[in-house]
Tab-separated table of C-alpha atoms in Angstrom:
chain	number	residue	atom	x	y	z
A	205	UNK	CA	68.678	87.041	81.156
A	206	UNK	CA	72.124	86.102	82.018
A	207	UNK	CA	74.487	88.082	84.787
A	208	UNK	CA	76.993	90.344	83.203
A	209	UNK	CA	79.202	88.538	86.032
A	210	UNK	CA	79.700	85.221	84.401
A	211	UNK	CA	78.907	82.184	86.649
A	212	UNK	CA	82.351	80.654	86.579
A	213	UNK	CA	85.354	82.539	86.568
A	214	UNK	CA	88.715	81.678	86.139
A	215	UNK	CA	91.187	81.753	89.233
A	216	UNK	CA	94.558	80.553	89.990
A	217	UNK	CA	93.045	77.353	91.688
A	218	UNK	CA	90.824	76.511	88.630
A	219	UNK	CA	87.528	77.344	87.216
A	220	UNK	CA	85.215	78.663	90.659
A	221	UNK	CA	81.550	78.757	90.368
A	222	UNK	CA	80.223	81.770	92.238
A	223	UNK	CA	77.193	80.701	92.918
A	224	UNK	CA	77.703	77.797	94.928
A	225	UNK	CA	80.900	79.052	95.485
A	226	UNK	CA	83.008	75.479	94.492
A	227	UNK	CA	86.083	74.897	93.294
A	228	UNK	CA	86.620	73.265	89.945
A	229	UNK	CA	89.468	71.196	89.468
A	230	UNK	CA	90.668	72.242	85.980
C-alpha cells in the first residue's frame, strides 16, 4: 500500500523526494 504522504512533493526548489530526501531539479 502506498503512503497517504506522497513520495515527492512539490516545493519552491522543485520536486523533493522525501525519502532520500533529494532535490529534483524541475
Amino acid at each position: 500500500a502506498l503512503p497517504v504522504i506522497p513520495a515527492l512533493k512539490i516545493t519552491d526548489r522543485g520536486m523533493v523526494d522525501v525519502e532520500r530526501f533529494e532535490i529534483i531539479a524541475g
